[in-house]
Amino acid sequence: MHLDADVGAGSRSLCFVSATMLIVLALLMMTGCMTPTPVATPVATPMTTSALTYPPAPRGTVVDDYHGTRVADPWRWMETTDSPATSAWIAAENRLAENYISSLPGRDRFAVRLRQLLNYERQSPPQREHGVYAYLWNPGQAEQDALRVTHDLADPGRVLVDPSAIRADGTVSISSFSLSPDGKRVAYALSDGGSDWNTWHVRDVATGEDAADTLAGTKFTSVSWSRDSSGFYYSRYPLLAQSEAGTNADYDDHQQVALYFHRLGTLQSADQKIYEITDHPTRDPYAAVTPDGRFLVYTIEDGYLSNAIYYQRLAGPGRRGELVKLLDAWDGRYDFLGNVGDTFYFQTTAGAPRGRIVAIDTRATAATLRELIPESGDAIAATALIGNQLVVQTIHDVAARLQIYTLDGQLQSTVMLPGQGTVSGLYGEAGNPEGFLSYTDFTTPRQVFRLNVATTVLTPVAPPIAGSSGGGSARLLDPARYQSRQVFYTSKDGTRVPMTIVHRRDVQPDGETPTVLYGYGGFNVSLLPAYSSARMAWIDAGGVYAQANLRGGGEYGESWHMAGTVLHKQNVFDDFIAAAEWLVANGITSSSHLAIWGGSNGGLLVGAVLNQRPELFAAALPAVGVMDMLRYQTASLNARKWSSDYGLSEVPEQFAAL
């Protein structure tokens, strides 16, 4: 959902696009960029908005009736994004924007610095199977991350899948991958042009050759291999009427997914349907095989607030026992952590808005939750079952903490992290004490660490790869040159909200310092300190960056999330407006020097706040925003699931709020 991350299963091109948009804000807000002294003078734009001639957008006559209220929708024709009329309008808008952006003073200097900041080697935490490690890697300048494999993390190994070899223009990316249990093959998913649709392939680790297997019709699904490596489970959408399996265009994402098993060496059309939901119109099944091969665990999804967990015992290839609906009350989120023997472990919000860890003995006649780690004052962000211990990541005032517990819930130790930042990618298995995670903060590029749960020691994983830039950002940046501080401000209804402010140490905000305020506020997503080349280009040039932790996020658990959803969504906007007002009132910046930025749900945030308080901001970037709140749910069944945060125009009181 975020466009400003530098690493992961994402793309450098998306990062660069996001950074370029931020630079447009920068150039509108400051001059003298790339100087060692504070910058606080607003730049005169090269042309006034009155000089811009926008492409015509003819008004249609569509009017919808919502519960007796008639709402005009004159640009409904733009929803057909691939029509000649819409394509021509988009192309004309892009030409207008490019002509304007290219004339902004200082753009070239910003671009040079941004390329320097992007040019550092980075990788994701690895997967591990049968002595083989696989991870995403970028040497610093590649448009997309490549997939590498190695038998020893001290040796970088070799590139197994390189998206640039598939298409040189950088529009194809690896969105997901999964090693087979025998370490001989990897299933990997490709996204074309940033689409949510994925196409899965299978590559031989030893030879680097693709098998004939090709799977289409998937979004948002991982694959889970059978432990004999003969195939994998995955979830896909049904075919459109009168379509034959071939491309993603043949599948209907307005319907529910079903769970299938794909056997290697066979056509997708021969895949066995394992399970589908026929008694509810919006619930989707996904499944994973436990590392010991004893269970197939189903996660049933419907929105972001609650889910269900089912399972089957596996008695051998193709042999599954009775489906057991283990957790089907839909009373919270249950994240399956793994099993030790017949005991399942979960992180859950059921009865605990900030999260707790529970266990269930599947041999018992009735599913009874046994609480291991109770809810505390800090929200649980993630948990992993590693080496028969529970590694729990919590959030304390917008910074990660990491603690290790026994399977009985006894605190063993606290892992010393490199700083006050973000932990992500926490990975491991019950039978192996070796785990992995990544760490970052505002001035530290993401670094992968190996975690030994027996010793609690974090060891950096940084394979020296010949010919790479080898950590360019570390050389270009001295963290000591920058400072960050956390403040708490009061929102409209009296709620105390945290915000972090970052700038160069030699920049003394004086009430007119160019400032970018960033927010998200939705879907239980926590905004913790994280490095971004785009943000650093702004900070390095003398600007102030402020990140507000709005309600709707997960920084303080499910109650904080729910306080910014559906009929309470206005709280998110009020929190953001209050953050801007605090920055002005406390002498950081002024309305004429303040820009706001957010993407996706954060784009909705910026759009709404810009409409409500246009005088408070000088520039705004509502990147890929969810803007049509009365019809967003019509795009796909997945989009409809966003209603757990937004509500639906079909419901009268929610329509009024929307």
Short mmCIF file of C-alpha atoms in Angstrom, two decimals, residues 183-507:
data_model
loop_
_atom_site.label_atom_id
_atom_site.label_comp_id
_atom_site.label_asym_id
_atom_site.label_seq_id
_atom_site.Cartn_x
_atom_site.Cartn_y
_atom_site.Cartn_z
CA GLY A 183 15.07 -26.77 -2.21
CA LYS A 184 15.08 -27.83 -5.86
CA ARG A 185 12.48 -25.43 -7.28
CA VAL A 186 11.03 -22.01 -6.65
CA ALA A 187 7.53 -20.86 -7.55
CA TYR A 188 7.57 -17.15 -8.36
CA ALA A 189 4.85 -14.67 -9.28
CA LEU A 190 5.26 -11.89 -11.83
CA SER A 191 3.29 -8.65 -11.90
CA ASP A 192 3.07 -6.72 -15.17
CA GLY A 193 2.97 -2.93 -14.94
CA GLY A 194 2.27 -2.90 -11.21
CA SER A 195 -0.97 -4.87 -11.60
CA ASP A 196 -2.40 -6.81 -8.65
CA TRP A 197 -2.87 -9.72 -11.06
CA ASN A 198 -0.03 -12.25 -10.83
CA THR A 199 1.15 -15.04 -13.11
CA TRP A 200 3.01 -17.89 -11.40
CA HIS A 201 5.95 -19.82 -12.86
CA VAL A 202 8.20 -22.61 -11.55
CA ARG A 203 12.00 -22.47 -11.99
CA ASP A 204 14.59 -25.17 -11.37
CA VAL A 205 17.13 -23.88 -8.81
CA ALA A 206 20.04 -25.88 -10.24
CA THR A 207 19.52 -25.24 -13.96
CA GLY A 208 17.74 -21.88 -13.91
CA GLU A 209 15.22 -23.23 -16.40
CA ASP A 210 11.47 -22.70 -16.18
CA ALA A 211 9.10 -25.64 -16.19
CA ALA A 212 6.07 -25.50 -18.47
CA ASP A 213 3.83 -24.76 -15.46
CA THR A 214 2.10 -21.35 -15.74
CA LEU A 215 -0.74 -20.26 -13.44
CA ALA A 216 -2.96 -17.21 -13.98
CA GLY A 217 -6.04 -15.82 -12.25
CA THR A 218 -4.44 -14.93 -8.90
CA LYS A 219 -4.19 -11.85 -6.71
CA PHE A 220 -2.93 -11.52 -3.14
CA THR A 221 -2.27 -15.25 -2.77
CA SER A 222 0.93 -16.99 -1.76
CA VAL A 223 1.55 -20.61 -2.66
CA SER A 224 2.19 -23.39 -0.14
CA TRP A 225 4.07 -26.50 -1.26
CA SER A 226 3.17 -30.02 -0.26
CA ARG A 227 6.04 -31.39 1.82
CA ASP A 228 6.91 -33.94 -0.88
CA SER A 229 7.47 -30.99 -3.28
CA SER A 230 5.10 -32.52 -5.83
CA GLY A 231 2.98 -29.36 -6.09
CA PHE A 232 1.42 -26.53 -4.16
CA TYR A 233 -1.84 -25.08 -2.87
CA TYR A 234 -3.01 -21.65 -4.04
CA SER A 235 -6.22 -19.60 -4.36
CA ARG A 236 -7.55 -18.26 -7.64
CA TYR A 237 -10.57 -16.53 -9.11
CA PRO A 238 -13.07 -18.35 -11.35
CA LEU A 239 -12.99 -18.10 -15.11
CA LEU A 240 -15.22 -15.57 -16.81
CA ALA A 241 -18.13 -17.04 -18.70
CA GLN A 242 -17.06 -18.50 -22.06
CA SER A 243 -13.37 -18.01 -21.23
CA GLU A 244 -10.59 -20.55 -21.33
CA ALA A 245 -7.65 -20.51 -18.93
CA GLY A 246 -4.78 -18.60 -20.44
CA THR A 247 -4.24 -15.04 -19.20
CA ASN A 248 -5.36 -13.06 -16.19
CA ALA A 249 -7.94 -11.33 -18.38
CA ASP A 250 -9.85 -14.64 -18.48
CA TYR A 251 -10.63 -14.53 -14.73
CA ASP A 252 -13.35 -12.73 -12.77
CA ASP A 253 -12.20 -10.85 -9.67
CA HIS A 254 -15.75 -9.83 -8.83
CA GLN A 255 -16.27 -13.39 -7.58
CA GLN A 256 -14.74 -15.29 -4.68
CA VAL A 257 -11.53 -17.26 -4.90
CA ALA A 258 -11.41 -21.02 -4.42
CA LEU A 259 -8.52 -23.12 -3.15
CA TYR A 260 -6.73 -25.39 -5.66
CA PHE A 261 -3.85 -27.85 -5.71
CA HIS A 262 -1.45 -27.64 -8.66
CA ARG A 263 0.62 -30.73 -9.38
CA LEU A 264 3.92 -30.01 -11.09
CA GLY A 265 4.05 -30.88 -14.76
CA THR A 266 0.30 -30.54 -15.35
CA LEU A 267 -1.87 -27.85 -16.95
CA GLN A 268 -3.61 -25.35 -14.72
CA SER A 269 -6.92 -26.52 -16.16
CA ALA A 270 -6.26 -29.90 -14.49
CA ASP A 271 -5.75 -28.38 -11.01
CA GLN A 272 -7.86 -29.98 -8.31
CA LYS A 273 -10.34 -27.72 -6.52
CA ILE A 274 -9.80 -28.33 -2.82
CA TYR A 275 -12.29 -25.98 -1.19
CA GLU A 276 -14.70 -23.14 -1.95
CA ILE A 277 -17.15 -21.18 0.16
CA THR A 278 -20.73 -21.42 -1.07
CA ASP A 279 -22.69 -20.22 1.96
CA HIS A 280 -21.35 -16.65 2.11
CA PRO A 281 -20.92 -14.20 -0.78
CA THR A 282 -17.67 -12.41 0.19
CA ARG A 283 -15.46 -14.81 2.16
CA ASP A 284 -12.26 -16.13 0.57
CA PRO A 285 -10.22 -19.23 1.54
CA TYR A 286 -6.42 -19.41 1.58
CA ALA A 287 -4.34 -22.30 2.94
CA ALA A 288 -0.83 -23.28 4.04
CA VAL A 289 0.83 -26.60 4.84
CA THR A 290 2.54 -26.68 8.24
CA PRO A 291 6.33 -27.22 8.09
CA ASP A 292 5.98 -30.67 9.63
CA GLY A 293 3.54 -31.64 6.86
CA ARG A 294 0.84 -32.77 9.27
CA PHE A 295 -1.80 -30.10 8.68
CA LEU A 296 -3.35 -27.97 5.96
CA VAL A 297 -4.42 -24.76 7.73
CA TYR A 298 -7.11 -22.60 6.13
CA THR A 299 -7.42 -18.86 6.74
CA ILE A 300 -10.86 -17.56 5.73
CA GLU A 301 -10.75 -13.85 4.95
CA ASP A 302 -13.49 -11.23 4.73
CA GLY A 303 -12.30 -7.69 5.37
CA TYR A 304 -9.66 -6.60 7.84
CA LEU A 305 -11.29 -6.91 11.25
CA SER A 306 -11.93 -10.64 11.72
CA ASN A 307 -11.34 -14.01 10.10
CA ALA A 308 -11.79 -17.74 10.64
CA ILE A 309 -9.37 -20.68 10.88
CA TYR A 310 -10.10 -24.21 9.61
CA TYR A 311 -7.78 -27.17 9.19
CA GLN A 312 -7.42 -30.68 7.81
CA ARG A 313 -5.00 -33.39 8.89
CA LEU A 314 -2.77 -34.63 6.10
CA ALA A 315 -2.24 -38.38 5.96
CA GLY A 316 -0.03 -38.55 2.88
CA PRO A 317 0.00 -37.32 -0.74
CA GLY A 318 -3.55 -36.41 -1.73
CA ARG A 319 -5.01 -37.69 1.53
CA ARG A 320 -6.77 -35.11 3.68
CA GLY A 321 -8.88 -35.71 6.72
CA GLU A 322 -12.14 -34.11 7.77
CA LEU A 323 -12.35 -30.30 7.57
CA VAL A 324 -12.41 -28.92 11.11
CA LYS A 325 -13.77 -25.41 11.64
CA LEU A 326 -11.48 -24.60 14.53
CA LEU A 327 -12.17 -20.84 14.96
CA ASP A 328 -15.38 -19.71 13.26
CA ALA A 329 -16.90 -17.10 15.57
CA TRP A 330 -15.53 -14.13 13.58
CA ASP A 331 -14.76 -12.41 16.88
CA GLY A 332 -11.35 -11.00 15.91
CA ARG A 333 -8.21 -11.53 13.84
CA TYR A 334 -6.36 -14.85 14.22
CA ASP A 335 -2.88 -15.08 12.71
CA PHE A 336 -1.60 -18.66 12.62
CA LEU A 337 1.99 -18.75 13.89
CA GLY A 338 2.69 -22.47 13.49
CA ASN A 339 2.37 -25.71 15.38
CA VAL A 340 4.41 -27.87 17.71
CA GLY A 341 2.92 -31.33 17.48
CA ASP A 342 -0.86 -31.05 17.81
CA THR A 343 -0.79 -27.59 19.40
CA PHE A 344 -1.55 -24.55 17.24
CA TYR A 345 -0.29 -21.08 18.17
CA PHE A 346 -2.02 -17.81 17.24
CA GLN A 347 -1.67 -14.07 17.58
CA THR A 348 -5.18 -12.69 18.01
CA THR A 349 -7.20 -9.55 18.71
CA ALA A 350 -10.16 -11.57 20.02
CA GLY A 351 -10.81 -10.23 23.51
CA ALA A 352 -7.63 -8.14 23.25
CA PRO A 353 -7.59 -5.07 20.98
CA ARG A 354 -3.81 -4.68 21.42
CA GLY A 355 -3.26 -8.40 20.78
CA ARG A 356 -2.40 -11.51 22.75
CA ILE A 357 -0.84 -14.94 22.06
CA VAL A 358 -2.92 -18.08 22.55
CA ALA A 359 -2.62 -21.82 21.94
CA ILE A 360 -5.14 -24.53 21.04
CA ASP A 361 -4.70 -28.27 21.47
CA THR A 362 -6.28 -29.81 18.36
CA ARG A 363 -6.62 -33.16 20.14
CA ALA A 364 -9.16 -31.68 22.54
CA THR A 365 -12.83 -32.39 21.90
CA ALA A 366 -13.62 -28.66 22.06
CA ALA A 367 -11.41 -25.82 20.83
CA THR A 368 -10.36 -24.01 23.99
CA LEU A 369 -8.03 -21.02 23.85
CA ARG A 370 -5.15 -21.17 26.32
CA GLU A 371 -3.71 -17.70 26.85
CA LEU A 372 0.09 -17.63 26.81
CA ILE A 373 0.96 -13.95 26.56
CA PRO A 374 -1.81 -11.59 27.71
CA GLU A 375 -2.64 -8.21 26.27
CA SER A 376 -0.35 -5.44 27.53
CA GLY A 377 -0.09 -1.69 27.16
CA ASP A 378 1.78 -2.07 23.85
CA ALA A 379 0.22 -3.41 20.66
CA ILE A 380 1.59 -6.66 19.23
CA ALA A 381 2.66 -5.98 15.64
CA ALA A 382 3.96 -9.44 14.68
CA THR A 383 4.93 -12.77 16.17
CA ALA A 384 6.99 -15.69 14.85
CA LEU A 385 7.41 -19.22 16.17
CA ILE A 386 11.18 -19.77 15.89
CA GLY A 387 13.12 -22.64 17.42
CA ASN A 388 10.21 -23.58 19.73
CA GLN A 389 10.14 -20.09 21.16
CA LEU A 390 7.80 -17.17 20.54
CA VAL A 391 9.45 -14.03 19.18
CA VAL A 392 7.06 -11.14 19.76
CA GLN A 393 7.37 -7.71 18.18
CA THR A 394 5.46 -4.94 19.94
CA ILE A 395 5.11 -1.21 19.31
CA HIS A 396 5.98 1.19 22.11
CA ASP A 397 5.16 4.81 21.22
CA VAL A 398 5.84 4.20 17.52
CA ALA A 399 9.05 2.16 17.82
CA ALA A 400 9.59 -1.60 17.65
CA ARG A 401 10.48 -3.81 20.61
CA LEU A 402 11.42 -7.49 20.31
CA GLN A 403 11.08 -10.05 23.10
CA ILE A 404 11.47 -13.82 23.29
CA TYR A 405 9.08 -16.04 25.27
CA THR A 406 8.87 -19.75 25.99
CA LEU A 407 5.97 -21.75 24.56
CA ASP A 408 4.35 -21.43 27.99
CA GLY A 409 4.47 -17.64 27.75
CA GLN A 410 7.38 -16.97 30.09
CA LEU A 411 9.51 -13.97 29.13
CA GLN A 412 13.04 -15.15 28.39
CA SER A 413 14.87 -12.10 27.06
CA THR A 414 14.70 -8.84 25.14
CA VAL A 415 16.53 -8.53 21.83
CA MET A 416 18.68 -5.43 21.57
CA LEU A 417 17.75 -3.63 18.36
CA PRO A 418 20.07 -1.18 16.56
CA GLY A 419 17.88 1.79 17.45
CA GLN A 420 14.36 3.21 17.76
CA GLY A 421 13.00 2.01 14.45
CA THR A 422 11.04 -0.62 12.56
CA VAL A 423 11.33 -4.40 12.51
CA SER A 424 9.77 -6.26 9.59
CA GLY A 425 9.96 -9.57 7.77
CA LEU A 426 10.20 -11.58 11.01
CA TYR A 427 10.65 -15.16 9.78
CA GLY A 428 11.51 -18.60 11.13
CA GLU A 429 10.17 -22.06 11.93
CA ALA A 430 9.45 -24.02 15.07
CA GLY A 431 12.22 -26.57 14.64
CA ASN A 432 15.10 -24.23 13.81
CA PRO A 433 16.63 -21.57 16.11
CA GLU A 434 17.74 -19.48 13.10
CA GLY A 435 15.37 -16.63 12.31
CA PHE A 436 15.55 -13.48 10.21
CA LEU A 437 14.27 -9.91 10.29
CA SER A 438 15.05 -6.51 8.86
CA TYR A 439 15.60 -3.23 10.71
CA THR A 440 15.36 0.38 9.57
CA ASP A 441 14.78 3.88 10.92
CA PHE A 442 14.51 7.33 9.36
CA THR A 443 18.24 7.66 8.67
CA THR A 444 19.28 3.97 8.45
CA PRO A 445 18.66 2.03 5.21
CA ARG A 446 16.98 -1.33 5.72
CA GLN A 447 19.40 -4.02 6.94
CA VAL A 448 18.73 -7.77 7.20
CA PHE A 449 19.75 -9.55 10.41
CA ARG A 450 20.00 -13.19 11.40
CA LEU A 451 18.46 -13.85 14.84
CA ASN A 452 19.63 -16.76 16.98
CA VAL A 453 16.82 -17.24 19.49
CA ALA A 454 19.09 -19.28 21.75
CA THR A 455 21.56 -16.42 22.21
CA THR A 456 19.28 -13.46 21.24
CA VAL A 457 22.18 -12.17 19.13
CA LEU A 458 21.46 -10.23 15.93
CA THR A 459 24.05 -10.70 13.19
CA PRO A 460 23.99 -8.49 10.07
CA VAL A 461 23.46 -10.31 6.79
CA ALA A 462 25.27 -8.35 4.08
CA PRO A 463 26.79 -10.54 1.37
CA PRO A 464 29.56 -8.74 -0.56
CA ILE A 465 28.33 -8.91 -4.14
CA ALA A 466 30.97 -8.16 -6.78
CA GLY A 467 30.29 -5.20 -9.02
CA SER A 468 27.57 -3.72 -6.78
CA SER A 469 27.50 -0.29 -5.26
CA GLY A 470 27.91 -2.00 -1.90
CA GLY A 471 26.00 0.25 0.46
CA GLY A 472 26.15 3.56 -1.37
CA SER A 473 23.69 5.26 0.97
CA ALA A 474 25.86 4.45 3.98
CA ARG A 475 28.71 6.38 2.36
CA LEU A 476 26.53 9.23 1.18
CA LEU A 477 24.75 9.72 4.49
CA ASP A 478 26.06 10.42 7.95
CA PRO A 479 23.21 9.72 10.40
CA ALA A 480 24.79 12.12 12.86
CA ARG A 481 23.86 15.00 10.51
CA TYR A 482 20.14 14.42 11.14
CA GLN A 483 17.85 14.49 14.11
CA SER A 484 14.36 13.22 14.83
CA ARG A 485 12.12 13.95 17.76
CA GLN A 486 8.72 12.70 18.77
CA VAL A 487 5.99 15.07 19.91
CA PHE A 488 2.43 14.51 21.05
CA TYR A 489 -0.35 16.87 20.04
CA THR A 490 -4.07 17.09 20.79
CA SER A 491 -6.65 16.33 18.12
CA LYS A 492 -10.05 17.98 17.79
CA ASP A 493 -11.77 15.64 20.28
CA GLY A 494 -8.92 15.74 22.81
CA THR A 495 -7.15 12.54 21.67
CA ARG A 496 -3.37 12.53 22.18
CA VAL A 497 -1.64 11.73 18.88
CA PRO A 498 2.09 11.13 18.26
CA MET A 499 4.10 12.70 15.44
CA THR A 500 7.79 12.44 14.54
CA ILE A 501 9.72 15.39 13.06
CA VAL A 502 12.95 14.82 11.13
CA HIS A 503 15.42 17.34 9.67
CA ARG A 504 19.12 18.12 9.37
CA ARG A 505 20.73 19.15 12.65
CA ASP A 506 21.86 22.45 11.17
CA VAL A 507 18.32 23.31 10.09
#
